[in-house]
Coordinates of C-alpha atoms in Angstrom, one line a residue:
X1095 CA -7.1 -19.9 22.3
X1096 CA -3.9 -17.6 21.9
X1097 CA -5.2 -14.1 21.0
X1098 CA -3.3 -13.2 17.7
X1099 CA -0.6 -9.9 17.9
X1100 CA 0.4 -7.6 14.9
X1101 CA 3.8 -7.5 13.6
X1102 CA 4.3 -3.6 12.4
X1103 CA 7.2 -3.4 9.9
X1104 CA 8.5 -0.1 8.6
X1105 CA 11.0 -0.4 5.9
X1106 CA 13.1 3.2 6.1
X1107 CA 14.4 5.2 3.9
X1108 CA 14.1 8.9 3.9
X1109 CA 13.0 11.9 6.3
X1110 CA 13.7 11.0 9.9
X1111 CA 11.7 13.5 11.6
X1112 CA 8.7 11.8 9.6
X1113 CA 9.9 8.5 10.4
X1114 CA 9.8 9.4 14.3
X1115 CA 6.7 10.3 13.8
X1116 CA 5.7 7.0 12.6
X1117 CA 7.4 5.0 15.5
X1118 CA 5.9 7.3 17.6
X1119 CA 2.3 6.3 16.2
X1120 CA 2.7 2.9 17.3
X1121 CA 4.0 3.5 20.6
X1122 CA 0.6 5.5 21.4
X1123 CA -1.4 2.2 20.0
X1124 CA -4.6 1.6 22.5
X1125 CA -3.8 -1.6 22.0
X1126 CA -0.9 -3.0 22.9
X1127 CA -0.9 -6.5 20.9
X1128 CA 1.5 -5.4 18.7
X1129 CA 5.4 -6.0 17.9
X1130 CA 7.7 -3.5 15.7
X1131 CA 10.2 -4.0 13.3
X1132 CA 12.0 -1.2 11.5
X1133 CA 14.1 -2.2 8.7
X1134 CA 16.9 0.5 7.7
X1135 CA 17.5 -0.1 4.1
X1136 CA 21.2 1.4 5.0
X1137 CA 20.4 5.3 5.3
X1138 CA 23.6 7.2 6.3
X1139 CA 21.4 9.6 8.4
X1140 CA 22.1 7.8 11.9
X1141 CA 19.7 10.0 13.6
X1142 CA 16.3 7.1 13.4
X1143 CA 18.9 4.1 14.3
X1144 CA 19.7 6.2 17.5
X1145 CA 16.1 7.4 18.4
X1146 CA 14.6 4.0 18.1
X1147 CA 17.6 2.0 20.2
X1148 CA 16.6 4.2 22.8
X1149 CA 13.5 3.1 23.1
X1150 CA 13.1 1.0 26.1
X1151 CA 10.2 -1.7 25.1
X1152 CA 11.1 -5.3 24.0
X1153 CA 8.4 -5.1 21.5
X1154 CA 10.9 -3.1 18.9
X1155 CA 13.7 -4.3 16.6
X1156 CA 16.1 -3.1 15.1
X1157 CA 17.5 -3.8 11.9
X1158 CA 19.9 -2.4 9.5
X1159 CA 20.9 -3.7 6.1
X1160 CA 24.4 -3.6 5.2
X1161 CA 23.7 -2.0 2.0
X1162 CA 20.9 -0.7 0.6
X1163 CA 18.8 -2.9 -1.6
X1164 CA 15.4 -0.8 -2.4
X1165 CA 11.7 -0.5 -1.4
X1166 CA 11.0 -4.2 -2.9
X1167 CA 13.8 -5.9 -1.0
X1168 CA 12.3 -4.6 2.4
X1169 CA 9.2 -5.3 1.6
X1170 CA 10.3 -8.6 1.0
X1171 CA 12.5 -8.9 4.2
X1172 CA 9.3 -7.3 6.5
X1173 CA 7.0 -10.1 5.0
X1174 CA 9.9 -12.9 6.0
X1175 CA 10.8 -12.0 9.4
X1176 CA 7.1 -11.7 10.0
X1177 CA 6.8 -14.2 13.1
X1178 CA 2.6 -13.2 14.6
X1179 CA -0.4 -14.3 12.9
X1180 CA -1.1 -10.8 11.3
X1181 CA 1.9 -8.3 9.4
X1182 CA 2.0 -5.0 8.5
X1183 CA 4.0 -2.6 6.1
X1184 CA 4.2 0.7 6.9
X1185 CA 5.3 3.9 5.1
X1186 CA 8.0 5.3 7.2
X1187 CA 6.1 8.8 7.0
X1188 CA 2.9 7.3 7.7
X1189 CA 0.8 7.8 11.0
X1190 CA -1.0 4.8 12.5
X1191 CA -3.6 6.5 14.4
X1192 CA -4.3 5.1 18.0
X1193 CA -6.8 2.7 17.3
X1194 CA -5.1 0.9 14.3
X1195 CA -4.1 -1.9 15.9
X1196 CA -7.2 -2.3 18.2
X1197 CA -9.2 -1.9 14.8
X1198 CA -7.6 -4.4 12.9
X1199 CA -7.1 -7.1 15.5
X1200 CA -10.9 -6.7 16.1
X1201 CA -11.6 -7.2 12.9
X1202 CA -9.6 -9.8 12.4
X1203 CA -11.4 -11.8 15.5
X1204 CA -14.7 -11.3 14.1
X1205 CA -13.3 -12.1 10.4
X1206 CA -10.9 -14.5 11.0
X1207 CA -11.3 -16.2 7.3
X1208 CA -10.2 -12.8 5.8
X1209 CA -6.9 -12.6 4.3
X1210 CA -5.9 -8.5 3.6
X1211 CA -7.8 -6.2 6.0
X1212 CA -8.1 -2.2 5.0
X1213 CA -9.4 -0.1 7.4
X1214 CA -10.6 3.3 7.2
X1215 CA -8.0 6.1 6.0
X1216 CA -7.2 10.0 6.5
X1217 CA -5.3 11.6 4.0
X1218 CA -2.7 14.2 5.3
X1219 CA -0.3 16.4 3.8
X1220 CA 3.1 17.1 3.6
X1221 CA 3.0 19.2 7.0
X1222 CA 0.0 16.3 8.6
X1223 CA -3.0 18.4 7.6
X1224 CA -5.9 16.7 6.4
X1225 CA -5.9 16.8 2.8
X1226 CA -8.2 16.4 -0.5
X1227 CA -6.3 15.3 -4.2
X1228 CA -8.7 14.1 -6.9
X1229 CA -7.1 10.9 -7.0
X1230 CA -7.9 10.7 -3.2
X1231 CA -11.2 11.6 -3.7
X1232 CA -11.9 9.4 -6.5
X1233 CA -10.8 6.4 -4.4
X1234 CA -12.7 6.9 -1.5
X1235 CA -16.1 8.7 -2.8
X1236 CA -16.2 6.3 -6.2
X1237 CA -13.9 3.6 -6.4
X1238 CA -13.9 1.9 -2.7
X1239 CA -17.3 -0.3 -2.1
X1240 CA -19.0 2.0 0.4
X1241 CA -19.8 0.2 3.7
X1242 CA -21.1 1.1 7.3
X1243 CA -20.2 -2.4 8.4
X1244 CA -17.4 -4.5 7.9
X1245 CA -17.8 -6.1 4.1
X1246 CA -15.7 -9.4 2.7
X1247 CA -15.1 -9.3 -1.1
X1248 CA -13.1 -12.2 -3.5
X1249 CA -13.1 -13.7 -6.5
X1250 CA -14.0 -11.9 -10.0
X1251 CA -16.0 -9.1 -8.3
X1252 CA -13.1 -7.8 -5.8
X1253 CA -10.5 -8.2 -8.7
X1254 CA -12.8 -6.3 -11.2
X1255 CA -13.1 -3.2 -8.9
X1256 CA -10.2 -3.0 -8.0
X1257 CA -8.6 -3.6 -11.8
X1258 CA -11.2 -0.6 -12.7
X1259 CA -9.4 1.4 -10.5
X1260 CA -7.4 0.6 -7.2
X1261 CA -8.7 2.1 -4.0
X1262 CA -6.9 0.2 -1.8
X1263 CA -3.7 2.1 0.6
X1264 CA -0.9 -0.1 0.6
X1265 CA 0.9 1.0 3.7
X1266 CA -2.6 0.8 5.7
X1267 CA -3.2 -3.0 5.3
X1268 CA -3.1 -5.9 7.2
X1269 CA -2.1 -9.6 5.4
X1270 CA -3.0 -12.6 6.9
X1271 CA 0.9 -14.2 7.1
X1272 CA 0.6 -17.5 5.9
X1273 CA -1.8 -15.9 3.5
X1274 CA 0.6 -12.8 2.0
X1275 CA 3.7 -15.1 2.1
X1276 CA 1.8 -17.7 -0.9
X1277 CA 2.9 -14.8 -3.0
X1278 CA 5.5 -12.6 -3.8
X1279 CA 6.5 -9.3 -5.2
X1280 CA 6.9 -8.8 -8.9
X1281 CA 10.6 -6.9 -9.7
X1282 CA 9.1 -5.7 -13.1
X1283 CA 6.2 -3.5 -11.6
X1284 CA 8.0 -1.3 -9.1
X1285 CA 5.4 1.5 -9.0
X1286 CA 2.9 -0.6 -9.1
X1287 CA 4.4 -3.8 -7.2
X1288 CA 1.6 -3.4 -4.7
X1289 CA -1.8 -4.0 -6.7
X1290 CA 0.3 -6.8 -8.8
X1291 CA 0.4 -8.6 -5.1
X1292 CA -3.3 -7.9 -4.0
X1293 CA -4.5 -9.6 -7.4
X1294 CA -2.1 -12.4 -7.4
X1295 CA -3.6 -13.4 -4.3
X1296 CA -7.0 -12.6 -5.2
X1297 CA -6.4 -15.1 -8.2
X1298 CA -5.4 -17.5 -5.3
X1299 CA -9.2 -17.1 -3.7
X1300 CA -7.8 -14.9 -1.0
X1301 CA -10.2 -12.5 0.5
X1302 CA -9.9 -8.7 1.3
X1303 CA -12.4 -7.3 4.4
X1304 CA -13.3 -3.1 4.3
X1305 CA -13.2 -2.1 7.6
X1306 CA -15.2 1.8 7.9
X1307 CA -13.9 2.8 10.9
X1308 CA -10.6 5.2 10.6
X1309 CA -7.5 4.1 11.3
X1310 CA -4.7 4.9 9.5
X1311 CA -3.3 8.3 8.2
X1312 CA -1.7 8.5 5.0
X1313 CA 0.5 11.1 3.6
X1314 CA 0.5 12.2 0.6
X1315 CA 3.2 14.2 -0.9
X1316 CA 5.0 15.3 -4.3
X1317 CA 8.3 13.6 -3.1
X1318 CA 7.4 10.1 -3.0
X1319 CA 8.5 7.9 -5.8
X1320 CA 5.4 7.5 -7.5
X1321 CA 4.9 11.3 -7.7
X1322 CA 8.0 11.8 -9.2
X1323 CA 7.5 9.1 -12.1
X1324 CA 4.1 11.2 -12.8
X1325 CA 6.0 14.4 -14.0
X1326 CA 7.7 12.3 -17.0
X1327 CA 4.8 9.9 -17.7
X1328 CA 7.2 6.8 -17.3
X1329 CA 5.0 5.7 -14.5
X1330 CA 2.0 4.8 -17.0
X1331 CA 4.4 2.5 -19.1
X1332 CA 4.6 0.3 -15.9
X1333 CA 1.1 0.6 -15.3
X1334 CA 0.1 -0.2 -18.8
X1335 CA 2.4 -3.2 -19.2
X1336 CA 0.9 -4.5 -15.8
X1337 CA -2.8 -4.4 -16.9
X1338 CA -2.0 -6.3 -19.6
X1339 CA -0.6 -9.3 -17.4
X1340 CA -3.7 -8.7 -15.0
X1341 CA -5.8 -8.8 -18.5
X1342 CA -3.8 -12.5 -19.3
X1343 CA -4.1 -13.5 -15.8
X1344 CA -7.1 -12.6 -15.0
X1345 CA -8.6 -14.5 -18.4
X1346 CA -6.7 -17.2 -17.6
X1347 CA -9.3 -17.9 -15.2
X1348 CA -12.4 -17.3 -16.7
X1349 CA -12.7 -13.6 -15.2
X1350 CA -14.3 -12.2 -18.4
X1351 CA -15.4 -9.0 -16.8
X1352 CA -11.8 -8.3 -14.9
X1353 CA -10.5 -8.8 -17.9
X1354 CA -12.5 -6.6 -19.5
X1355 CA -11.1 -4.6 -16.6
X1356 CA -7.8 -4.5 -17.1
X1357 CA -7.8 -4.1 -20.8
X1358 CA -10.0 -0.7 -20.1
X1359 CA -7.5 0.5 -17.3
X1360 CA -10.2 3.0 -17.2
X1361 CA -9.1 5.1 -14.3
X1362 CA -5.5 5.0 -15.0
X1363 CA -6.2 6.8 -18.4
X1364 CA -8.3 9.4 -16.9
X1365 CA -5.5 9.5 -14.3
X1366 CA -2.9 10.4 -17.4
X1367 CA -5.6 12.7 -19.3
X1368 CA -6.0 14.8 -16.0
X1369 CA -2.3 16.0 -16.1
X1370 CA -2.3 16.8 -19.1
X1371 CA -3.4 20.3 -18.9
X1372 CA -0.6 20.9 -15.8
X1373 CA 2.2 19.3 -18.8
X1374 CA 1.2 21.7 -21.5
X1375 CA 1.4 24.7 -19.5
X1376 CA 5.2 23.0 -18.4
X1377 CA 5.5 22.3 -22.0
X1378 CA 6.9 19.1 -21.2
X1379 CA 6.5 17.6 -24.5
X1380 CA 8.1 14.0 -24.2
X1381 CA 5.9 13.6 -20.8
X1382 CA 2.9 14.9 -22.8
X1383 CA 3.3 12.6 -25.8
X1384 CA 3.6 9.3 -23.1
X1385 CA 0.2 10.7 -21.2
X1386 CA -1.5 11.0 -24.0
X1387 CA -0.2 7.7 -25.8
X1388 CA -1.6 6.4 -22.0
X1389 CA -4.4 8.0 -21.5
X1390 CA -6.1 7.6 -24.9
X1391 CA -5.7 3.7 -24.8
X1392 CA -3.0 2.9 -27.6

């Protein structure tokens, strides 16, 4: 039996010192079963493009868009040039800490019917300190089904959790190929394009496996995209507009109780309600009115 490898695909656009960081993550892998891809979604900074071609291991690639198409797009191209039995998509200013790749492969092994696998995750900051955020500590103290073990979840129960509010960390996961590629990435739900994909394969009886053990820093910063759509509110119209599909999908199968899920949003709301105070003091009123028009469920 062939013993499965990890494709590791960063799509890049943005701070190269954080993105060498990130290459320099998986080069320090203690396992070395793994094959990376960066895809340059055209950056004009040549600075990544040159640190990476100088890296001497057959295991990395190279490639850069002719024009730049957006986060979707790579995502998209990462999933399709995926050629190993297990893929990867990586922020390009996250760290994959040294036992990521031994940690999911492992899994993997002893899982092998699972089809997304999250490990365990750090949360850094902007300058890699370990951090704490409310939404951070929400997720993994109350949202994320605690576990000393590995644990398998599907069906209704695994899309009603995570419709109540998503613990998951995108850029930390491991698909299943042939599993990640039944699916694909909804253009309407840009913030939120990634929980759209875990439940449309959920709805297709795919499986996800929580994997304690640490493995995978994320950083968390107010210049990514999603932090910057918090400041006017416009992130929550995406969000609610998305639970309602997940509320018409999700009844669509008889989920009664994701449904009920999705139609509560619940900790989306509180999410909006909590920067509420931080708006009023900005006297952002336009951002205030879409919070609260969020928050309090109209």
């Amino acid at each position: 039996m062939v013993e499965p490898s990890l494709d590791i695909f960063v799509p890049y656009w943005g701070d190269p010192d954080y993105m060498k960081i990130t290459v320099d993550s998986v080069l320090a892998q203690t396992d070395p079963r793994w094959f990376l891809t960066v895809v340059d979604d055209a950056y004009p900074d040549p600075t990544v493009e040159n640190y990476v071609r100088k890296i001497d291991d057959p295991r990395i690639t190279y490639v850069k868009k002719a024009a730049n198409e957006g986060i979707t797009e790579s995502f998209r191209t990462s999933i399709q040039m995926a050629r190993q039995d297990l893929v990867a998509v990586v922020g390009c200013d996250d760290i994959l800490l040294p036992n990521y790749v031994e940690t999911v492969l492992k899994a993997y092994r002893d899982n092998p019917e699972a089809d997304i696998i999250q490990p365990g995750v750090q949360v850094i900051d902007a300058a890699g300190n370990p951090a704490r955020t409310l939404v951070d500590t929400v997720k993994q103290r109350l949202l994320r089904p605690s576990a000393e073990s590995p644990l398998l979840l599907s069906g209704e129960t695994l899309a009603t959790s995570l419709l109540h509010g998503d613990w998951l960390y995108w850029p930390s996961l491991t698909f299943k190929t042939s599993s990640v590629r039944t699916v694909d990435f909804r253009n309407e739900f840009r913030i939120i394009q990634d929980l759209a994909l875990i439940i449309d394969m959920i709805l297709q009886d795919r499986s996800l496996l929580v994997v304690p053990t640490v493995a995978f820093a994320y950083r968390r910063h107010t210049e990514s995209a999603s932090s910057l759509l918090l400041q006017d509110g416009s992130r929550f119209d995406g969000e609610r507009e998305y639970f309602s599909l997940a509320a018409t999908l999700t009844r669509s199968r008889g989920w009664r109780r994701a449904e009920r899920a999705a139609r509560l949003r619940l900790t989306s709301r509180l999410h909006a309600l909590s920067l509420m105070p931080g708006l009023v003091k900005s006297r952002n009123f336009g951002a205030i009115r879409t919070m609260a028009k969020h928050g309090l469920g109209a």
